[in-house]
C-alpha positions as a printed NumPy array, in Angstrom:
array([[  0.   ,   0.   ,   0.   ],
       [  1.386,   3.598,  -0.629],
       [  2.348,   5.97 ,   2.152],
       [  2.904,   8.955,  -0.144],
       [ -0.233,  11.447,  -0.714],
       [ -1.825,  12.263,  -4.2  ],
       [ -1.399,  15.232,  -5.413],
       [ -5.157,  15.388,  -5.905],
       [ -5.594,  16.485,  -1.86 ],
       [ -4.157,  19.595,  -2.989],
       [ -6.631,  20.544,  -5.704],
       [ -9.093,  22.98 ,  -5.233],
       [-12.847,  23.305,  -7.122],
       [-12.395,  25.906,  -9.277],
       [ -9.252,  26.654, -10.916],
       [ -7.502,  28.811,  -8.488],
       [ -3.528,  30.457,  -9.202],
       [ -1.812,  32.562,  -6.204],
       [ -1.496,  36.101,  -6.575],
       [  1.594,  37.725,  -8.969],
       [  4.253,  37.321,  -5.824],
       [  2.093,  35.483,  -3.444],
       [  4.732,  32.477,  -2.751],
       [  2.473,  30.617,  -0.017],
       [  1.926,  27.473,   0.337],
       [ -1.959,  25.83 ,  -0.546],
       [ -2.29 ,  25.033,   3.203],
       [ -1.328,  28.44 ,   4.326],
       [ -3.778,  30.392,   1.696],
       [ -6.777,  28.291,   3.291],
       [ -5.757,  29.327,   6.892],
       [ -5.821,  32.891,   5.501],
       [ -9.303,  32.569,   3.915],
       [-10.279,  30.938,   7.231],
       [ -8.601,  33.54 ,   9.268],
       [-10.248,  36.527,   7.115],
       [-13.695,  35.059,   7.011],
       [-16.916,  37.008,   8.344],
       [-18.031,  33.383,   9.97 ],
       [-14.612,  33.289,  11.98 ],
       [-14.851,  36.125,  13.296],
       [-18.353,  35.91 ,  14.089],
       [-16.893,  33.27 ,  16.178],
       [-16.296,  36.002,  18.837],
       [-19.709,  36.285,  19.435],
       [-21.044,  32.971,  19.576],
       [-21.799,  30.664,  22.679],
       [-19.555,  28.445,  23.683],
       [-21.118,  26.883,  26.774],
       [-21.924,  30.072,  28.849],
       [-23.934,  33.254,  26.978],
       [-21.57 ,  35.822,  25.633],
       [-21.485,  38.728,  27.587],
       [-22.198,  37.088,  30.898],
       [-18.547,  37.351,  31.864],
       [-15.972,  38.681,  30.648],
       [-13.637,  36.047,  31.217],
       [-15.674,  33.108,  29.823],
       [-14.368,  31.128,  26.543],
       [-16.366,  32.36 ,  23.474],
       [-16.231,  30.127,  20.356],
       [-13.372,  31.793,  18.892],
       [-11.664,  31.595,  22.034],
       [-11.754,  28.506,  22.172],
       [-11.324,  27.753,  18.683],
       [ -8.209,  29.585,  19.318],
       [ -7.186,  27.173,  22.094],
       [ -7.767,  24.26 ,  19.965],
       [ -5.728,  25.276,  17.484],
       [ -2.834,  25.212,  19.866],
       [ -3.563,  22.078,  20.824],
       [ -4.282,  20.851,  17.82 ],
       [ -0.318,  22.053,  16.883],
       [  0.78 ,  20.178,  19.948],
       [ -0.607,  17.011,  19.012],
       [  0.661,  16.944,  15.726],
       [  4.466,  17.937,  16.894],
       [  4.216,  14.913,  19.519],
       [  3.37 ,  12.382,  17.147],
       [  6.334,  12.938,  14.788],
       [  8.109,  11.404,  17.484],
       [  9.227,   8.14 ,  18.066],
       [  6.839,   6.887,  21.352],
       [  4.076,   7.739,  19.321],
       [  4.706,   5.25 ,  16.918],
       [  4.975,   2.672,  19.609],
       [  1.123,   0.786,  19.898],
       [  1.506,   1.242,  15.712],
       [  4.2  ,  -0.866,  15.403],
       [  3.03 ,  -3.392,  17.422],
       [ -0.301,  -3.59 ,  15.106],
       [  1.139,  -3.78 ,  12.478],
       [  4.303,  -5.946,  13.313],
       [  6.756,  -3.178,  11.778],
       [  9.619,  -1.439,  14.015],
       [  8.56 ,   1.499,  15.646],
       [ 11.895,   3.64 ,  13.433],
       [ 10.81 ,   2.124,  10.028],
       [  7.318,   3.657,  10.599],
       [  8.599,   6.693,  11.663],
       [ 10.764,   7.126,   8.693],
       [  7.727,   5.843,   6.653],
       [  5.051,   7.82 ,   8.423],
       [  6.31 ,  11.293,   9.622],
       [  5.591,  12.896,   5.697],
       [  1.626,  11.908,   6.217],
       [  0.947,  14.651,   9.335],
       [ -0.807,  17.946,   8.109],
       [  1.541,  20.63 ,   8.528],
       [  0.929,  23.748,  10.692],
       [ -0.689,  25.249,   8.507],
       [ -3.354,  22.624,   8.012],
       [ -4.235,  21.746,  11.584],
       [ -4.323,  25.462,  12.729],
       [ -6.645,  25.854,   9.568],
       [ -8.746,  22.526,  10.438],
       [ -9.129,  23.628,  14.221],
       [ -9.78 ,  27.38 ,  13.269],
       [-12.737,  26.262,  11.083],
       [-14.138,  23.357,  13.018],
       [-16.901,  25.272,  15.051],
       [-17.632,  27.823,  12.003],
       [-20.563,  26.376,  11.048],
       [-22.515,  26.422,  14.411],
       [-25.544,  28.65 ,  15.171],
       [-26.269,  31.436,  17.904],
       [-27.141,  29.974,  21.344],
       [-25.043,  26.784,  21.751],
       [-26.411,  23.271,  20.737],
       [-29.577,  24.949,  22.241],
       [-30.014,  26.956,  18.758],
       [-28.2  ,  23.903,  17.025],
       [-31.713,  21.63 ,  18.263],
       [-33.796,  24.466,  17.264],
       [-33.154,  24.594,  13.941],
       [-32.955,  20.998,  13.516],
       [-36.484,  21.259,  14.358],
       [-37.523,  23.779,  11.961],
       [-35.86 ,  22.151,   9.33 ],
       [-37.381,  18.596,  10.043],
       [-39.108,  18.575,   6.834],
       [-35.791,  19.344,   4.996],
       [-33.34 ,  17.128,   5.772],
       [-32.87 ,  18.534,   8.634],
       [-29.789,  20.401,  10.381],
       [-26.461,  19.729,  12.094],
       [-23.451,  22.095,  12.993],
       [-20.874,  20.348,  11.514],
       [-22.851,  20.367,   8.343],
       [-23.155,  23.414,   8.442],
       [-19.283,  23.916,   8.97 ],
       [-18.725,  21.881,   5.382],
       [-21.506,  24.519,   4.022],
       [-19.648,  27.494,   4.526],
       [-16.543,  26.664,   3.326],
       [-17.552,  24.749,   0.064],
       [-20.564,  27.043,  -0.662],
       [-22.054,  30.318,   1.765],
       [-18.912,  32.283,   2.213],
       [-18.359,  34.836,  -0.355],
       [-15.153,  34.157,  -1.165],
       [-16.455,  32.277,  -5.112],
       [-19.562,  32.791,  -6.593],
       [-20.731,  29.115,  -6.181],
       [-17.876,  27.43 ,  -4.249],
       [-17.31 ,  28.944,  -0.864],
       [-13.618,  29.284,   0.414],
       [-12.616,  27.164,  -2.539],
       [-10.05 ,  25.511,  -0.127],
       [ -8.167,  22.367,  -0.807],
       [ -9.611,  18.673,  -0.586],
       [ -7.245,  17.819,   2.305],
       [ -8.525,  20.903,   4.252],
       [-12.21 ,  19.984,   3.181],
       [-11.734,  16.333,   3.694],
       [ -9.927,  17.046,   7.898],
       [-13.38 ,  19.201,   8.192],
       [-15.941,  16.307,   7.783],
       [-16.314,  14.474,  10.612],
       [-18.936,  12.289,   9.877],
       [-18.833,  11.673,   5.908],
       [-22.201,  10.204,   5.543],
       [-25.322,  11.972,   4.532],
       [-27.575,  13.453,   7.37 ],
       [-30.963,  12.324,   6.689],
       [-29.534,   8.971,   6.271],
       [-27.702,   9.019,   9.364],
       [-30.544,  10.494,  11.038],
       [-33.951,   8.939,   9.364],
       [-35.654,   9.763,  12.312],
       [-37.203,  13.016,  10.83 ],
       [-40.239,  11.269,   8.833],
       [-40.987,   9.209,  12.043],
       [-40.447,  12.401,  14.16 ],
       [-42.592,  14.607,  12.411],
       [-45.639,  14.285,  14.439],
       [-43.42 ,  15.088,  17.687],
       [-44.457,  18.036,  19.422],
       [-47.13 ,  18.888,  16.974],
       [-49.733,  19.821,  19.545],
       [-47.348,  21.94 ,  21.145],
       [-45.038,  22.705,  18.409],
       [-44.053,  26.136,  20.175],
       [-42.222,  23.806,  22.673],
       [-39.422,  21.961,  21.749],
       [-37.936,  18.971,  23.559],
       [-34.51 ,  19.   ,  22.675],
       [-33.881,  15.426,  23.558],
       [-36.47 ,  14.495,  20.801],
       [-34.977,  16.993,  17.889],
       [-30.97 ,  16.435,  18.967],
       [-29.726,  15.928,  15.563],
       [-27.486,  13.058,  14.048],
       [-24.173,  13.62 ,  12.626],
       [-23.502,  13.931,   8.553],
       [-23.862,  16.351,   5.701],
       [-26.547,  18.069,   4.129],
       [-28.08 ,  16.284,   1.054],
       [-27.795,  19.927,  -0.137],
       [-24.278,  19.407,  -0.575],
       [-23.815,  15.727,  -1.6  ],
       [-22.19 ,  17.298,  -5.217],
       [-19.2  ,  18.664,  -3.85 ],
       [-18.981,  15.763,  -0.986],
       [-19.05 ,  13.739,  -3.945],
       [-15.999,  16.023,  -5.839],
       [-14.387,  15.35 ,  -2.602],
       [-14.063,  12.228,  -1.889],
       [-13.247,  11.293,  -6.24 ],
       [ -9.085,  10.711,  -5.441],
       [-10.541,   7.832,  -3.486],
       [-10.633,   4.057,  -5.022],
       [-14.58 ,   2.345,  -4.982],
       [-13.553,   0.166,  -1.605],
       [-12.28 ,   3.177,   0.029],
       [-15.32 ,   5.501,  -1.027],
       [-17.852,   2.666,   0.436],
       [-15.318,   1.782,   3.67 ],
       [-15.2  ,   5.374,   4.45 ],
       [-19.112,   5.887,   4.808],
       [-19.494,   2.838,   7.01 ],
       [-21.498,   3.288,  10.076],
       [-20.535,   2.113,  13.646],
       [-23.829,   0.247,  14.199],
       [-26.892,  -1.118,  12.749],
       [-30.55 ,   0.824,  13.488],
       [-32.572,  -1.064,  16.209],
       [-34.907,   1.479,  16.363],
       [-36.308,   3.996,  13.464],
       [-35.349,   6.829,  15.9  ],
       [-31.765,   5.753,  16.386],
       [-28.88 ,   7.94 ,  15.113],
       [-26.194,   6.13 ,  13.261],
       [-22.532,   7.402,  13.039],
       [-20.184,   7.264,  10.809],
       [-17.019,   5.024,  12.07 ],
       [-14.004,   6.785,   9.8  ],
       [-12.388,   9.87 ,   9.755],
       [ -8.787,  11.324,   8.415],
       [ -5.886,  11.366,   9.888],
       [ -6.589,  15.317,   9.714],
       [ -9.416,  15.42 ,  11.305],
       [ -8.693,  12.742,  14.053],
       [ -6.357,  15.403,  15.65 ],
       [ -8.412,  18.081,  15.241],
       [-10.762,  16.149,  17.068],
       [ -8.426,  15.17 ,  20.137],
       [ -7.595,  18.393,  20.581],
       [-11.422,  20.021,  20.218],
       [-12.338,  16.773,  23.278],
       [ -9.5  ,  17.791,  25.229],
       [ -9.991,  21.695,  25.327],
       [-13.594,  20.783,  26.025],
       [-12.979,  18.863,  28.889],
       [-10.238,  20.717,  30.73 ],
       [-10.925,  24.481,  29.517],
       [-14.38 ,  24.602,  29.846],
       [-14.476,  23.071,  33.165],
       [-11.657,  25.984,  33.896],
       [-14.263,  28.432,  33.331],
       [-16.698,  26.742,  35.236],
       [-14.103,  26.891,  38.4  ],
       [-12.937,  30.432,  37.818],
       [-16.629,  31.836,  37.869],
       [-18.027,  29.6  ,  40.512],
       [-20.529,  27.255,  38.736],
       [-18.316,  24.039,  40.048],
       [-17.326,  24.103,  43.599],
       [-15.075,  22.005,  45.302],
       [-17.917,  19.807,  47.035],
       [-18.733,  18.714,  43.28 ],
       [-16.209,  18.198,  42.3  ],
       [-15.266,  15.592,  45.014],
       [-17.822,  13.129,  42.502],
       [-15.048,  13.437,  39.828],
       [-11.857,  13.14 ,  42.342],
       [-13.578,   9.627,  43.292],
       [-13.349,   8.345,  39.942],
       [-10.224,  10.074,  38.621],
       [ -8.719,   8.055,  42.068],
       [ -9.583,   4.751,  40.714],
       [ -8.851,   5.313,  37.477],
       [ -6.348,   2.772,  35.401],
       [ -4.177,   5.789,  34.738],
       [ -1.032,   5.853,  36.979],
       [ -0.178,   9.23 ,  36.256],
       [ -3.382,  10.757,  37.585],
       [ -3.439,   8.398,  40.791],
       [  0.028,   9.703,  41.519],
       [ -1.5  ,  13.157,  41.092],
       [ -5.115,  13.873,  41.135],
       [ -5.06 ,  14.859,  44.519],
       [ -2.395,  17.919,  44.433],
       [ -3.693,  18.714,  40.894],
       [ -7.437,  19.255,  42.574],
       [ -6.052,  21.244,  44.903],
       [ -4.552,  23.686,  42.655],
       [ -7.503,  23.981,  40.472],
       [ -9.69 ,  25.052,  43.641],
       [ -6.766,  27.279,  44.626],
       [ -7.174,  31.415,  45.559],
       [ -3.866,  31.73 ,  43.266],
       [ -4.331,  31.908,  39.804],
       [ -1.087,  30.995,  38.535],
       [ -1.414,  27.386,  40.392],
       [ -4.857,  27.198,  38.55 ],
       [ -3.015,  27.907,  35.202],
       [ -0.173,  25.026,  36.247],
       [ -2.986,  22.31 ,  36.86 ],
       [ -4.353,  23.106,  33.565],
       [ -1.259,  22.9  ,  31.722],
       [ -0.467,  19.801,  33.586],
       [ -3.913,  18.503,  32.428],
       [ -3.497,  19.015,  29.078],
       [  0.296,  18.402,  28.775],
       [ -0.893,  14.759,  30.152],
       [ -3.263,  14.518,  27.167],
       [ -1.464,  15.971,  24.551],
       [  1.695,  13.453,  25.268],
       [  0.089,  10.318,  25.355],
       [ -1.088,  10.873,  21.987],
       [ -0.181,   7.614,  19.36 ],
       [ -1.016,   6.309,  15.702],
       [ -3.015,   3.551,  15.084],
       [ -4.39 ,   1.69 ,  11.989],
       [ -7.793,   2.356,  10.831],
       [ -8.912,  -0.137,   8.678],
       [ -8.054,  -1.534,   5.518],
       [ -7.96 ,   1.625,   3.095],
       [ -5.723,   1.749,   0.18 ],
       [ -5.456,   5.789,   0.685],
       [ -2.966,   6.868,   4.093],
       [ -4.928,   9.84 ,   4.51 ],
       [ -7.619,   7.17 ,   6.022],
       [ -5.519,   4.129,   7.017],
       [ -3.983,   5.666,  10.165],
       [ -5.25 ,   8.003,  12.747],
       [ -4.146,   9.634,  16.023],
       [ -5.655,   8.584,  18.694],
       [ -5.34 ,   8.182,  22.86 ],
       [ -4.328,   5.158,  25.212],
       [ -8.067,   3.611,  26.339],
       [ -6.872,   4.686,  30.258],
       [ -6.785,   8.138,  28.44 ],
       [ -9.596,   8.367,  27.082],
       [-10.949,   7.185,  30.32 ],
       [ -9.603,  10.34 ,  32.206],
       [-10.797,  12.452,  29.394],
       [-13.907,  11.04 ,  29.124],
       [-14.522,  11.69 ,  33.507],
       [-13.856,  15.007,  32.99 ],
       [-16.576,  15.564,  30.056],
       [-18.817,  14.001,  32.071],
       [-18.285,  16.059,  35.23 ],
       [-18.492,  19.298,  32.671],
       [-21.856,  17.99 ,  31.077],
       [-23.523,  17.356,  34.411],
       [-22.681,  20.207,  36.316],
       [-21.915,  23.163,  33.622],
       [-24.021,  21.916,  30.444],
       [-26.458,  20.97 ,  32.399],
       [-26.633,  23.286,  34.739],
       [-30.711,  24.89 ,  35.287],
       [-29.281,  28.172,  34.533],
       [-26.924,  27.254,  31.465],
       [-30.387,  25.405,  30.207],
       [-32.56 ,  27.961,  30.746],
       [-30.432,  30.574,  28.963],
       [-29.891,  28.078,  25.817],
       [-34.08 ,  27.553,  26.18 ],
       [-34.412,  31.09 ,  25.78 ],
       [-32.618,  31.303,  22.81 ],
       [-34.064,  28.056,  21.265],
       [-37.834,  30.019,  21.191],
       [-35.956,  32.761,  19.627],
       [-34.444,  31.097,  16.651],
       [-38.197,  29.272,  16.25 ],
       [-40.259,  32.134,  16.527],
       [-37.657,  33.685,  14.282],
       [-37.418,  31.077,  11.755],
       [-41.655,  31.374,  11.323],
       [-41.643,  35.088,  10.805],
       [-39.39 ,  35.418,   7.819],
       [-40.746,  32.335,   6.596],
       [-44.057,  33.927,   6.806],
       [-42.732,  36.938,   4.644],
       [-39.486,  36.243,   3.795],
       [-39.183,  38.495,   0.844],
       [-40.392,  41.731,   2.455],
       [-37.687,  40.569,   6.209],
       [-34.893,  39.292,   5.24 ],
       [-32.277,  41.317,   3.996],
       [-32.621,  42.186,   0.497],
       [-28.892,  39.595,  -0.495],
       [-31.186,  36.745,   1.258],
       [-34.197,  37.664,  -0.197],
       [-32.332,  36.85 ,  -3.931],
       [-31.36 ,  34.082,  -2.724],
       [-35.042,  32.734,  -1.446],
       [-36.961,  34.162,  -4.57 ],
       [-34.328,  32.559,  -6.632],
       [-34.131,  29.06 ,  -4.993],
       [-36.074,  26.148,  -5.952],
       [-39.437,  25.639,  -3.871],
       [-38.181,  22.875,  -1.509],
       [-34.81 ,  24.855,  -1.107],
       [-36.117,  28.14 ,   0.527],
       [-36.49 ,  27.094,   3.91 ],
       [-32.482,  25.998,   3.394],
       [-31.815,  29.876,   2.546],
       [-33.851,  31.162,   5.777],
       [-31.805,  28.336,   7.465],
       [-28.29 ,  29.383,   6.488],
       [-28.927,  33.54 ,   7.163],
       [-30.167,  32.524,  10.803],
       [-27.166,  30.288,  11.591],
       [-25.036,  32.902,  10.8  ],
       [-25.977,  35.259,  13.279],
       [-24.003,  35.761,  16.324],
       [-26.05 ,  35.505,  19.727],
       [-25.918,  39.129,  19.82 ],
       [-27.142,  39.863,  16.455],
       [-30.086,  37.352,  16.95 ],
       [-31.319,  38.613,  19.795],
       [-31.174,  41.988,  17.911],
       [-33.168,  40.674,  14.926],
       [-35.805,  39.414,  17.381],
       [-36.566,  42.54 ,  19.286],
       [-36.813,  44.129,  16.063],
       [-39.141,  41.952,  14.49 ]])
């Protein structure tokens, strides 16, 4: 099998030359496009898990978009050496140097992985998963929606940067962005069952019976499909495979493949959820120590030696009046994470960009995984965080129903086009991508207005 990459991953949609002078490489023009983008830096506005503007010191989603990026960097640095290579070699019964040597050429430079973390939230609406739900709802009848779709969207089609092809970015940049390559209503065929859900009280929505499944909009299936053409037949139908079979007509499916890109970008989006977030949660005083004790239980008995050894004096500093010892905990946290990061083989796949991945150690993931429960229990879930991302889940409903009431006399006269222009069972897609574009700010703005 060949470890080299096609030059294919570099191609872009539309033909596409640099600038007279501009000497970059492809990578580093995406992470400018990314980087210059009015959906990044609409970023700054956006929800992360606490409302913008609650506190000042709270992570917005280009904060922590930011973060991951770093991370993201980290991770990528740490597997060119030779530990990382370790748990590979053993799989595949090569020494751990040989695969090194063979291997190191396949990670995404800088360039790439800043771009792939920069973008990977891009996509998501105002008001958390909250608004992400409420629009799923709304667009039930319309294959539905999901933020990562979304994400793909943007880049490949809404931003302005083309007349019909988004960003125009690369196919390895496009291909580390889809985490779930599988279409959404087929991942998620529980919208024709669903339908009738809520319908007596359709003003009220139940996010645990609109939470959306994971894939890309059928919208988009053209340029998924110009994606995904370097790949052989086998590797095309290997790469869509789900996880699990349906037992129920409600159940979600996902997808069980990803890149090698976007396996990192994915580590390092887990791991600044877990530790980051729950840093906010500490600093403001939504966790308290007394919780937290639920989480020092487990992290006690956990397989991992490293945290036994150090749980305790680690807790201690994140609950500490002193800042800087908070900082040192958290860097200790995610130092722990970021270096026990290793390859792994996939699956059978003819194209490297698929056959390996980065992944962590099972007693990892284990630690990682206690401390995005502890964050989902006691800061997702907390009444107030719920009650905030409620509000803003009527807003984007009752929202959605007025311009789609009168869309060509309220939305703005660019969206408008696009509605009057678009075929009949594509209009509710146009109201769909000007709302999730709004920062929290601007759609609360919108609403009073209206």
């Amino acid at each position: 099998m060949k470890n080299h990459i096609d030059m294919a991953w570099q191609a872009r949609f539309l033909s596409d030359k640099p600038r007279e002078r501009d000497h970059r490489p492809p990578f580093r023009r995406d992470r400018g496009r990314i980087l210059h983008s009015a959906a990044f830096r609409c970023l700054q506005a956006k929800t992360q898990i606490h409302a913008v503007g609650e506190n000042d010191f709270y992570r917005t989603r280009l904060t922590h978009s930011l973060e991951v990026a770093q991370i993201g960097s980290s991770l990528t640095a740490q597997l060119k050496f030779t530990d990382a290579f370790v748990y590979l070699s053993a799989q595949c019964g090569v020494d751990k140097t040989e695969l090194q040597k063979q291997l190191k050429s396949l990670l995404p430079p800088n360039d790439l992985i800043e771009s792939l973390c920069f973008a990977h939230d891009i996509g998501h609406p105002p008001f958390g998963h909250g608004g992400e739900v409420a629009l799923n709802y709304m667009m039930r009848h319309h294959s539905g929606f999901e933020g990562n779709a979304q994400t793909f969207r943007l880049l490949t089609k809404l931003e302005p940067y083309t007349p019909n092809a988004g960003m125009n970015l690369t196919r390895r940049t496009l291909l580390g962005i889809v985490k779930y390559p599988a279409i959404l209503d087929e991942s998620s065929p529980q919208y024709a069952s669903l339908s009738e859900l809520s319908a007596v009280h359709s003003d009220y929505v139940k996010l645990a019976d609109w939470r959306p499944g994971k894939g890309l909009f059928r919208d988009d299936s053209a340029m998924f499909d110009w994606l995904l053409e370097p790949l052989c037949a086998d590797d095309r139908l290997l790469f869509g495979q789900f996880k699990q079979t349906r037992t129920t007509p409600q159940e979600t499916l996902k997808t069980r493949y990803k890149s090698l890109d976007c396996s990192i970008m994915e580590l390092a989006d887990d791991i600044a959820y877990g530790v980051h977030d729950l840093e906010d949660a500490i600093v403001v005083g939504v966790v308290h120590l007394q919780q937290w004790q639920e989480a020092l239980e487990e992290l006690s008995r956990c397989e991992s030696e490293w945290i036994r050894k150090n749980i305790a004096t680690i807790s201690a500093k994140l609950f500490s009046d002193q800042h800087y010892e908070r900082k040192n905990a958290i860097g200790a946290l995610v130092n722990y994470f970021i270096t026990g990061v290793r390859w792994k083989l996939t699956g059978d796949f003819n194209e490297p960009l698929l056959r390996y991945n980065a992944e962590l150690p099972e007693e990892v993931i284990a630690v990682l995984n206690i401390f995005k429960r502890f964050v989902w229990k006691y800061v997702i879930r907390d009444v107030e965080t719920q009650r905030i991302e409620y509000k803003g889940q009527r807003i984007l409903t009752e929202m959605f129903r007025i311009f789609d009431s009168d869309p060509e006399r309220l939305l703005p006269r660019n969206t408008a086009n696009r509605w009057a222009n678009a075929p009949d069972d594509k209009k509710r897609r146009v109201i769909c991508d000007y709302i999730a574009g709004m920062s929290d700010a601007y759609a609360l703005k919108v609403y009073h207005q209206l």
